[in-house]
Amino acid sequence: MRALCWLGADGLAVRQVPDPELRNSADAIVRVRRSATCGADLPLLAGRAAALSVGDVLGHEFLGDVVEVGPGVRRHRIGDRVVVCAAVACGNCWYCRQGLFACCDNGSTGPAAAEAAWGQPTGGCFGQPRSAGGFAGSHAEYVRVPYADVGAFPVPEPVDDDRAVFASDAVPAGWLAAELGEVSPGDVVAVWGAGAVGQMAAQAALLRGADRVVVIDRYPQRLSLAQRHVGAETLDYLSVDVPAELRERSGGRGPDVCVEAVGMAWDGVEPRSLAERFAAAWPGAAPDRPIAVREAVHACRKGGTVVVLGTFTGFVDTFPLGAVMQKGLTVRAARQHGQRWIPMLLDRMARGEIHTGHLATHHLPLEQGALGYDLFRTRADGCLRTVFTP
Ligand SMILES: [Zn+2]
Ligand SMILES: [Zn+2]
């Protein structure tokens, strides 16, 4: 089959790779209909995470048709149109039974590196290095889906492919933020990052009854999508003092919940410390840059909650622990536990409560995968997400 592979210094290219095969009884093979780019891939491409191997297939957000099922698969039949959660989880271990699917003990095929870096291995994810799963990605014609009964979900008829693909990751990630922030009616919520995850966090906050939701970014097209399709207020951080403006919009206190949906991709502010300058010069060797996290901590009202949704892989420096302690903040973070919410979220998408139709700004054939990532990474032409069709 054809797949978009990481080729090290040679970048990305579509190559012929072996077709996936059933390996375990709970596996299914899915023929991909759509596969989306994601900001979580960018640290990988920049060499800022435990490395990919040459030939690894990228991509973790996808939907498609079931074409083969193992003997242990109960919930899916050949021909089902399913969206697959980006996170791979067994559904059976202690963590999965608590609903903490992204923490699954059995989701990764190569847990040693994660154990060394983070103390414990985490759950898996498609299209990531062995330390985060080792499962071939979705920018391909076919994908092997492990634990198919746990991670694949039938898509209701009214939700078309281009909308449904975001139920794989961005929609549950946004929902997670509102859950972790315990967003309640009347709250003021600020979201750093108007990418797909940030917009879905804003939408989830509004659905939970937030009074005002303010999305912060520097790209006018993204901000206007967040206004028009999500109903959020927006701030361009290049032209306003963000914490001051947020205080203004929250009765002088600051937002109750601050969501960081940027991760290491934040590029608006110059590095502030020696360690960060070192990191900028030597990607892969040094701390992550939590610039939006710092601003969120600074802006949040006393006693409020900061939710870290962006992807970080290693250490950060100049983290404002003093402000966290002195202001009595709660800081929460997670990768999304989509298996918990995807059916409910698909229902909401079918009822028109969650809008994802505007997120796929660019559609390309898989053959143009490298161009799709270039557009996504540079945000050229107002690119929010590229969606590939194999
Ligand atoms: Zn993603
Ligand atoms: Zn598990």
Tab-separated table of C-alpha atoms and ligand atoms in Angstrom:
chain	number	residue	atom	x	y	z
A	1	MET	CA	0.000	0.000	0.000
A	2	ARG	CA	0.971	3.675	-0.235
A	3	ALA	CA	1.782	5.585	2.975
A	4	LEU	CA	3.285	8.917	4.038
A	5	CYS	CA	6.620	8.039	5.642
A	6	TRP	CA	9.133	9.986	7.704
A	7	LEU	CA	12.508	9.858	5.942
A	8	GLY	CA	14.742	11.666	8.422
A	9	ALA	CA	16.708	14.497	6.834
A	10	ASP	CA	14.840	13.881	3.582
A	11	GLY	CA	11.565	14.954	5.152
A	12	LEU	CA	8.323	13.232	4.263
A	13	ALA	CA	7.376	11.270	1.190
A	14	VAL	CA	4.791	8.767	0.046
A	15	ARG	CA	6.322	5.295	-0.230
A	16	GLN	CA	5.194	1.759	-0.904
A	17	VAL	CA	5.042	-0.166	2.417
A	18	PRO	CA	3.708	-3.628	3.323
A	19	ASP	CA	-0.048	-3.911	3.886
A	20	PRO	CA	-0.973	-4.231	7.569
A	21	GLU	CA	-2.157	-7.645	8.756
A	22	LEU	CA	-4.196	-8.834	11.711
A	23	ARG	CA	-1.813	-9.720	14.528
A	24	ASN	CA	-4.124	-10.204	17.495
A	25	SER	CA	-7.677	-11.442	17.769
A	26	ALA	CA	-8.936	-7.999	18.859
A	27	ASP	CA	-7.447	-6.245	15.780
A	28	ALA	CA	-9.333	-4.799	12.843
A	29	ILE	CA	-7.993	-3.494	9.555
A	30	VAL	CA	-9.503	-0.178	8.460
A	31	ARG	CA	-9.322	1.237	4.936
A	32	VAL	CA	-8.719	4.952	5.502
A	33	ARG	CA	-11.246	7.442	4.102
A	34	ARG	CA	-9.752	10.554	5.720
A	35	SER	CA	-6.659	11.278	7.830
A	36	ALA	CA	-5.816	14.663	9.366
A	37	THR	CA	-2.597	16.463	10.309
A	38	CYS	CA	-2.188	17.435	13.952
A	39	GLY	CA	0.028	19.834	15.923
A	40	ALA	CA	1.180	16.880	18.022
A	41	ASP	CA	3.115	15.700	14.945
A	42	LEU	CA	5.145	18.899	14.700
A	43	PRO	CA	7.494	18.213	17.632
A	44	LEU	CA	8.228	14.842	16.010
A	45	LEU	CA	9.035	16.454	12.693
A	46	ALA	CA	11.254	19.013	14.417
A	47	GLY	CA	13.171	16.231	16.156
A	48	ARG	CA	11.863	17.321	19.550
A	49	ALA	CA	10.624	13.956	20.745
A	50	ALA	CA	12.105	10.507	21.124
A	51	ALA	CA	12.945	9.895	17.521
A	52	LEU	CA	10.965	8.353	14.775
A	53	SER	CA	12.674	5.710	12.690
A	54	VAL	CA	13.158	6.216	8.971
A	55	GLY	CA	10.155	4.712	7.199
A	56	ASP	CA	7.694	5.251	10.092
A	57	VAL	CA	4.181	6.106	8.878
A	58	LEU	CA	2.775	9.307	10.390
A	59	GLY	CA	-0.791	10.282	11.285
A	60	HIS	CA	-3.150	9.497	14.175
A	61	GLU	CA	-6.520	11.126	13.390
A	62	PHE	CA	-8.602	9.093	10.966
A	63	LEU	CA	-11.765	7.389	9.934
A	64	GLY	CA	-12.431	4.658	7.439
A	65	ASP	CA	-14.193	1.422	6.609
A	66	VAL	CA	-13.633	-1.853	8.436
A	67	VAL	CA	-12.311	-4.351	5.890
A	68	GLU	CA	-11.118	-7.180	8.162
A	69	VAL	CA	-11.771	-8.171	11.787
A	70	GLY	CA	-9.990	-10.583	14.119
A	71	PRO	CA	-11.986	-13.401	15.741
A	72	GLY	CA	-12.183	-11.493	19.047
A	73	VAL	CA	-13.850	-8.384	17.585
A	74	ARG	CA	-17.512	-8.203	18.707
A	75	ARG	CA	-18.688	-4.677	17.935
A	76	HIS	CA	-17.639	-4.196	14.321
A	77	ARG	CA	-18.444	-5.819	11.032
A	78	ILE	CA	-16.836	-5.548	7.645
A	79	GLY	CA	-18.144	-2.447	5.916
A	80	ASP	CA	-18.753	-0.371	9.084
A	81	ARG	CA	-17.718	3.273	8.770
A	82	VAL	CA	-15.745	3.979	11.954
A	83	VAL	CA	-13.755	6.793	13.492
A	84	VAL	CA	-10.761	5.591	15.484
A	85	CYS	CA	-9.529	7.234	18.678
A	86	ALA	CA	-5.973	8.523	18.222
A	87	ALA	CA	-5.020	6.950	21.557
A	88	VAL	CA	-4.497	3.188	21.678
A	89	ALA	CA	-5.774	1.542	24.871
A	90	CYS	CA	-6.591	-2.010	25.928
A	91	GLY	CA	-9.841	-1.247	27.750
A	92	ASN	CA	-8.987	-3.796	30.430
A	93	CYS	CA	-6.130	-2.629	32.632
A	94	TRP	CA	-6.553	-0.711	35.911
A	95	TYR	CA	-6.148	2.674	34.157
A	96	CYS	CA	-8.619	1.884	31.381
A	97	ARG	CA	-11.148	0.758	33.993
A	98	GLN	CA	-10.810	4.205	35.625
A	99	GLY	CA	-11.501	5.811	32.248
A	100	LEU	CA	-7.891	6.991	31.967
A	101	PHE	CA	-7.435	5.442	28.525
A	102	ALA	CA	-4.441	7.580	27.525
A	103	CYS	CA	-2.639	6.157	30.583
A	104	CYS	CA	-3.257	2.533	29.501
A	105	ASP	CA	-0.588	0.113	30.720
A	106	ASN	CA	-0.857	-1.995	27.560
A	107	GLY	CA	-1.191	0.643	24.852
A	108	SER	CA	2.466	0.956	23.939
A	109	THR	CA	4.667	-1.601	22.235
A	110	GLY	CA	7.906	0.006	23.422
A	111	PRO	CA	7.380	1.314	26.948
A	112	ALA	CA	11.028	1.466	28.043
A	113	ALA	CA	11.841	4.950	26.724
A	114	ALA	CA	8.659	6.459	28.173
A	115	GLU	CA	9.332	4.750	31.484
A	116	ALA	CA	12.822	6.237	31.603
A	117	ALA	CA	11.644	9.726	30.629
A	118	TRP	CA	8.385	9.969	32.559
A	119	GLY	CA	8.595	7.356	35.315
A	120	GLN	CA	5.869	5.211	33.799
A	121	PRO	CA	4.897	4.228	30.280
A	122	THR	CA	1.778	5.886	28.907
A	123	GLY	CA	-0.838	4.583	26.514
A	124	GLY	CA	-0.154	4.343	22.822
A	125	CYS	CA	-0.959	6.504	19.862
A	126	PHE	CA	-0.946	5.829	16.139
A	127	GLY	CA	1.876	7.260	14.038
A	128	GLN	CA	4.253	7.849	16.932
A	129	PRO	CA	7.711	6.507	17.800
A	130	ARG	CA	8.005	3.280	19.767
A	131	SER	CA	8.153	5.199	23.049
A	132	ALA	CA	4.587	6.390	22.422
A	133	GLY	CA	3.092	3.333	20.871
A	134	GLY	CA	4.968	2.112	17.874
A	135	PHE	CA	1.767	1.716	15.866
A	136	ALA	CA	1.900	2.572	12.182
A	137	GLY	CA	0.075	5.802	11.427
A	138	SER	CA	-3.031	6.664	9.480
A	139	HIS	CA	-1.577	8.612	6.543
A	140	ALA	CA	-1.868	5.401	4.574
A	141	GLU	CA	-4.368	3.345	2.640
A	142	TYR	CA	-4.895	0.862	5.497
A	143	VAL	CA	-4.311	0.847	9.257
A	144	ARG	CA	-4.200	-1.988	11.761
A	145	VAL	CA	-6.405	-0.969	14.692
A	146	PRO	CA	-5.501	-2.840	17.897
A	147	TYR	CA	-8.263	-3.330	20.518
A	148	ALA	CA	-10.794	-2.403	17.837
A	149	ASP	CA	-13.797	-2.853	20.143
A	150	VAL	CA	-12.285	-0.285	22.520
A	151	GLY	CA	-10.970	2.354	20.117
A	152	ALA	CA	-13.176	2.337	16.989
A	153	PHE	CA	-16.674	3.840	16.900
A	154	PRO	CA	-19.432	3.747	14.290
A	155	VAL	CA	-20.105	7.149	12.769
A	156	PRO	CA	-23.747	8.250	12.656
A	157	GLU	CA	-25.070	8.848	9.142
A	158	PRO	CA	-25.539	12.632	9.305
A	159	VAL	CA	-21.855	13.226	10.119
A	160	ASP	CA	-19.836	13.234	6.905
A	161	ASP	CA	-16.212	12.100	6.630
A	162	ASP	CA	-14.637	15.556	6.696
A	163	ARG	CA	-16.426	16.405	9.939
A	164	ALA	CA	-16.185	12.983	11.597
A	165	VAL	CA	-12.399	12.706	11.278
A	166	PHE	CA	-12.002	15.283	14.067
A	167	ALA	CA	-13.780	12.999	16.547
A	168	SER	CA	-10.530	11.032	16.548
A	169	ASP	CA	-8.559	13.579	18.569
A	170	ALA	CA	-9.373	17.305	18.427
A	171	VAL	CA	-12.980	17.032	19.632
A	172	PRO	CA	-12.282	14.716	22.605
A	173	ALA	CA	-9.152	16.733	23.460
A	174	GLY	CA	-11.266	19.881	23.651
A	175	TRP	CA	-13.868	18.088	25.743
A	176	LEU	CA	-11.131	16.879	28.083
A	177	ALA	CA	-10.057	20.484	28.706
A	178	ALA	CA	-13.543	21.522	29.793
A	179	GLU	CA	-13.788	18.428	32.025
A	180	LEU	CA	-10.403	18.977	33.656
A	181	GLY	CA	-11.208	22.651	34.133
A	182	GLU	CA	-14.633	21.698	35.576
A	183	VAL	CA	-16.054	24.529	33.509
A	184	SER	CA	-19.381	25.574	35.050
A	185	PRO	CA	-22.229	27.899	34.071
A	186	GLY	CA	-21.152	31.506	34.426
A	187	ASP	CA	-17.424	30.847	34.100
A	188	VAL	CA	-15.068	32.953	32.026
A	189	VAL	CA	-12.710	30.694	30.089
A	190	ALA	CA	-9.617	31.701	28.112
A	191	VAL	CA	-8.051	29.409	25.515
A	192	TRP	CA	-4.538	29.950	24.153
A	193	GLY	CA	-4.349	28.671	20.566
A	194	ALA	CA	-7.056	28.844	17.892
A	195	GLY	CA	-6.037	25.586	16.232
A	196	ALA	CA	-8.503	22.736	16.030
A	197	VAL	CA	-7.938	21.615	19.640
A	198	GLY	CA	-8.237	25.145	21.014
A	199	GLN	CA	-11.445	25.750	19.079
A	200	MET	CA	-12.909	22.467	20.310
A	201	ALA	CA	-11.950	23.370	23.899
A	202	ALA	CA	-13.783	26.683	23.441
A	203	GLN	CA	-16.818	24.875	22.045
A	204	ALA	CA	-16.851	22.397	24.931
A	205	ALA	CA	-16.633	25.245	27.451
A	206	LEU	CA	-19.624	26.975	25.846
A	207	LEU	CA	-21.602	23.702	25.825
A	208	ARG	CA	-20.904	23.358	29.563
A	209	GLY	CA	-22.440	26.793	30.114
A	210	ALA	CA	-19.456	29.126	30.236
A	211	ASP	CA	-20.534	32.734	30.171
A	212	ARG	CA	-17.653	34.022	28.080
A	213	VAL	CA	-14.990	32.132	26.170
A	214	VAL	CA	-12.026	34.052	24.787
A	215	VAL	CA	-9.640	32.462	22.271
A	216	ILE	CA	-6.129	33.894	21.880
A	217	ASP	CA	-3.973	33.573	18.772
A	218	ARG	CA	-2.087	35.705	16.260
A	219	TYR	CA	-3.581	34.437	12.991
A	220	PRO	CA	-6.628	36.436	11.894
A	221	GLN	CA	-8.129	33.604	9.804
A	222	ARG	CA	-8.058	31.260	12.787
A	223	LEU	CA	-9.544	33.844	15.084
A	224	SER	CA	-12.337	34.573	12.664
A	225	LEU	CA	-13.136	30.837	12.346
A	226	ALA	CA	-13.330	30.625	16.144
A	227	GLN	CA	-15.726	33.565	16.165
A	228	ARG	CA	-17.952	32.459	13.319
A	229	HIS	CA	-18.156	28.705	13.874
A	230	VAL	CA	-17.645	28.345	17.623
A	231	GLY	CA	-19.094	31.600	18.906
A	232	ALA	CA	-15.997	32.519	20.918
A	233	GLU	CA	-14.632	35.990	21.575
A	234	THR	CA	-11.081	36.455	20.332
A	235	LEU	CA	-7.853	38.291	21.125
A	236	ASP	CA	-4.856	38.852	18.846
A	237	TYR	CA	-1.886	38.613	21.195
A	238	LEU	CA	0.284	40.671	18.881
A	239	SER	CA	-1.896	43.722	19.370
A	240	VAL	CA	-3.153	43.562	22.980
A	241	ASP	CA	-1.841	42.968	26.490
A	242	VAL	CA	-3.509	39.594	26.939
A	243	PRO	CA	-3.662	39.322	30.766
A	244	ALA	CA	-4.889	42.910	31.072
A	245	GLU	CA	-7.564	42.403	28.415
A	246	LEU	CA	-8.680	39.146	30.047
A	247	ARG	CA	-9.019	40.871	33.433
A	248	GLU	CA	-11.130	43.495	31.694
A	249	ARG	CA	-13.477	40.787	30.399
A	250	SER	CA	-13.773	38.920	33.701
A	251	GLY	CA	-14.853	41.489	36.255
A	252	GLY	CA	-11.256	42.452	37.028
A	253	ARG	CA	-10.381	38.984	38.373
A	254	GLY	CA	-8.987	37.021	35.427
A	255	PRO	CA	-10.495	33.922	33.799
A	256	ASP	CA	-11.764	31.109	36.029
A	257	VAL	CA	-10.283	28.513	33.695
A	258	CYS	CA	-7.274	28.987	31.394
A	259	VAL	CA	-6.660	26.364	28.721
A	260	GLU	CA	-3.313	26.105	26.991
A	261	ALA	CA	-3.780	24.483	23.556
A	262	VAL	CA	-0.439	25.394	22.027
A	263	GLY	CA	2.342	23.144	23.316
A	264	MET	CA	5.767	23.531	21.839
A	265	ALA	CA	4.408	25.015	18.638
A	266	TRP	CA	3.948	28.501	20.132
A	267	ASP	CA	6.042	30.853	18.025
A	268	GLY	CA	4.885	34.309	18.915
A	269	VAL	CA	7.356	35.331	21.575
A	270	GLU	CA	11.119	35.273	21.671
A	271	PRO	CA	12.811	32.830	24.028
A	272	ARG	CA	13.169	34.309	27.507
A	273	SER	CA	15.918	32.356	29.178
A	274	LEU	CA	19.364	31.057	28.357
A	275	ALA	CA	18.063	27.515	28.372
A	276	GLU	CA	15.367	28.454	25.863
A	277	ARG	CA	17.858	30.169	23.605
A	278	PHE	CA	19.899	27.012	23.736
A	279	ALA	CA	16.775	25.029	22.869
A	280	ALA	CA	16.048	27.286	19.916
A	281	ALA	CA	19.565	26.768	18.593
A	282	TRP	CA	19.717	23.029	19.265
A	283	PRO	CA	16.275	21.531	18.783
A	284	GLY	CA	15.947	18.149	20.362
A	285	ALA	CA	18.570	18.764	23.019
A	286	ALA	CA	16.844	21.039	25.405
A	287	PRO	CA	13.785	22.148	27.324
A	288	ASP	CA	10.323	22.614	25.878
A	289	ARG	CA	9.090	26.210	25.758
A	290	PRO	CA	5.986	26.681	27.857
A	291	ILE	CA	5.370	30.289	26.862
A	292	ALA	CA	1.587	30.036	26.659
A	293	VAL	CA	1.504	28.024	29.904
A	294	ARG	CA	3.353	30.865	31.634
A	295	GLU	CA	0.947	33.453	30.304
A	296	ALA	CA	-2.036	31.305	31.322
A	297	VAL	CA	-0.673	30.991	34.884
A	298	HIS	CA	-0.088	34.731	35.001
A	299	ALA	CA	-3.569	35.621	33.682
A	300	CYS	CA	-5.642	33.086	35.630
A	301	ARG	CA	-7.717	34.357	38.530
A	302	LYS	CA	-6.621	33.375	42.044
A	303	GLY	CA	-7.906	29.918	42.874
A	304	GLY	CA	-8.568	29.166	39.203
A	305	THR	CA	-7.541	26.235	37.050
A	306	VAL	CA	-4.934	26.053	34.291
A	307	VAL	CA	-5.339	23.137	31.899
A	308	VAL	CA	-2.328	22.106	29.799
A	309	LEU	CA	-3.548	20.472	26.581
A	310	GLY	CA	-0.588	21.199	24.301
A	311	THR	CA	2.012	18.532	23.636
A	312	PHE	CA	5.122	18.618	25.802
A	313	THR	CA	7.644	15.827	25.883
A	314	GLY	CA	10.460	16.750	28.217
A	315	PHE	CA	11.481	19.425	30.683
A	316	VAL	CA	10.482	23.067	30.850
A	317	ASP	CA	12.371	25.857	32.505
A	318	THR	CA	11.180	29.136	33.971
A	319	PHE	CA	7.889	27.570	34.983
A	320	PRO	CA	6.169	30.052	37.321
A	321	LEU	CA	5.701	27.741	40.280
A	322	GLY	CA	5.669	30.776	42.570
A	323	ALA	CA	2.541	32.139	40.903
A	324	VAL	CA	0.883	28.712	41.001
A	325	MET	CA	1.525	28.435	44.722
A	326	GLN	CA	0.846	32.051	45.727
A	327	LYS	CA	-2.381	32.290	43.693
A	328	GLY	CA	-3.637	28.887	44.776
A	329	LEU	CA	-3.983	27.618	41.226
A	330	THR	CA	-4.850	24.109	40.157
A	331	VAL	CA	-2.802	22.892	37.181
A	332	ARG	CA	-4.118	19.885	35.313
A	333	ALA	CA	-2.931	18.144	32.159
A	334	ALA	CA	-3.575	15.008	30.160
A	335	ARG	CA	-3.639	13.422	26.775
A	336	GLN	CA	-7.217	12.829	25.731
A	337	HIS	CA	-9.135	9.778	26.954
A	338	GLY	CA	-11.320	9.759	23.844
A	339	GLN	CA	-12.724	6.257	24.354
A	340	ARG	CA	-14.777	7.756	27.201
A	341	TRP	CA	-16.486	10.425	25.150
A	342	ILE	CA	-16.386	9.738	21.413
A	343	PRO	CA	-19.897	8.176	21.114
A	344	MET	CA	-21.427	11.102	23.041
A	345	LEU	CA	-19.427	13.592	20.987
A	346	LEU	CA	-20.463	11.973	17.695
A	347	ASP	CA	-24.100	12.285	18.826
A	348	ARG	CA	-23.545	15.962	19.535
A	349	MET	CA	-21.909	16.371	16.132
A	350	ALA	CA	-24.890	14.650	14.491
A	351	ARG	CA	-27.260	17.040	16.308
A	352	GLY	CA	-25.240	20.052	15.165
A	353	GLU	CA	-24.105	21.032	18.682
A	354	ILE	CA	-20.423	20.586	17.851
A	355	HIS	CA	-19.145	22.126	14.620
A	356	THR	CA	-16.072	20.665	12.946
A	357	GLY	CA	-16.867	21.355	9.299
A	358	HIS	CA	-14.620	24.425	9.195
A	359	LEU	CA	-11.506	22.769	10.648
A	360	ALA	CA	-10.410	21.003	7.459
A	361	THR	CA	-9.305	24.095	5.555
A	362	HIS	CA	-7.213	22.102	3.084
A	363	HIS	CA	-8.008	18.812	1.336
A	364	LEU	CA	-5.254	16.973	-0.491
A	365	PRO	CA	-4.651	13.513	-1.892
A	366	LEU	CA	-2.262	11.490	0.271
A	367	GLU	CA	0.300	11.697	-2.551
A	368	GLN	CA	0.710	15.379	-1.625
A	369	GLY	CA	1.330	14.598	2.041
A	370	ALA	CA	4.615	16.511	2.266
A	371	LEU	CA	2.958	19.633	0.867
A	372	GLY	CA	0.045	19.143	3.299
A	373	TYR	CA	2.435	19.216	6.266
A	374	ASP	CA	4.261	22.261	4.872
A	375	LEU	CA	1.000	24.170	4.621
A	376	PHE	CA	0.002	23.061	8.113
A	377	ARG	CA	3.350	23.840	9.731
A	378	THR	CA	3.749	27.282	8.168
A	379	ARG	CA	-0.008	28.078	8.387
A	380	ALA	CA	0.292	29.241	4.785
A	381	ASP	CA	-2.932	30.108	3.003
A	382	GLY	CA	-4.798	30.157	6.329
A	383	CYS	CA	-4.227	26.424	6.817
A	384	LEU	CA	-5.796	25.155	10.048
A	385	ARG	CA	-5.737	21.413	9.322
A	386	THR	CA	-4.912	19.458	6.186
A	387	VAL	CA	-7.056	16.392	5.566
A	388	PHE	CA	-5.680	13.657	3.300
A	389	THR	CA	-7.643	11.231	1.180
A	390	PRO	CA	-5.679	8.105	0.267
B	1	ZN	ZN	-3.889	14.844	17.111
B	2	ZN	ZN	-5.534	-0.385	29.329
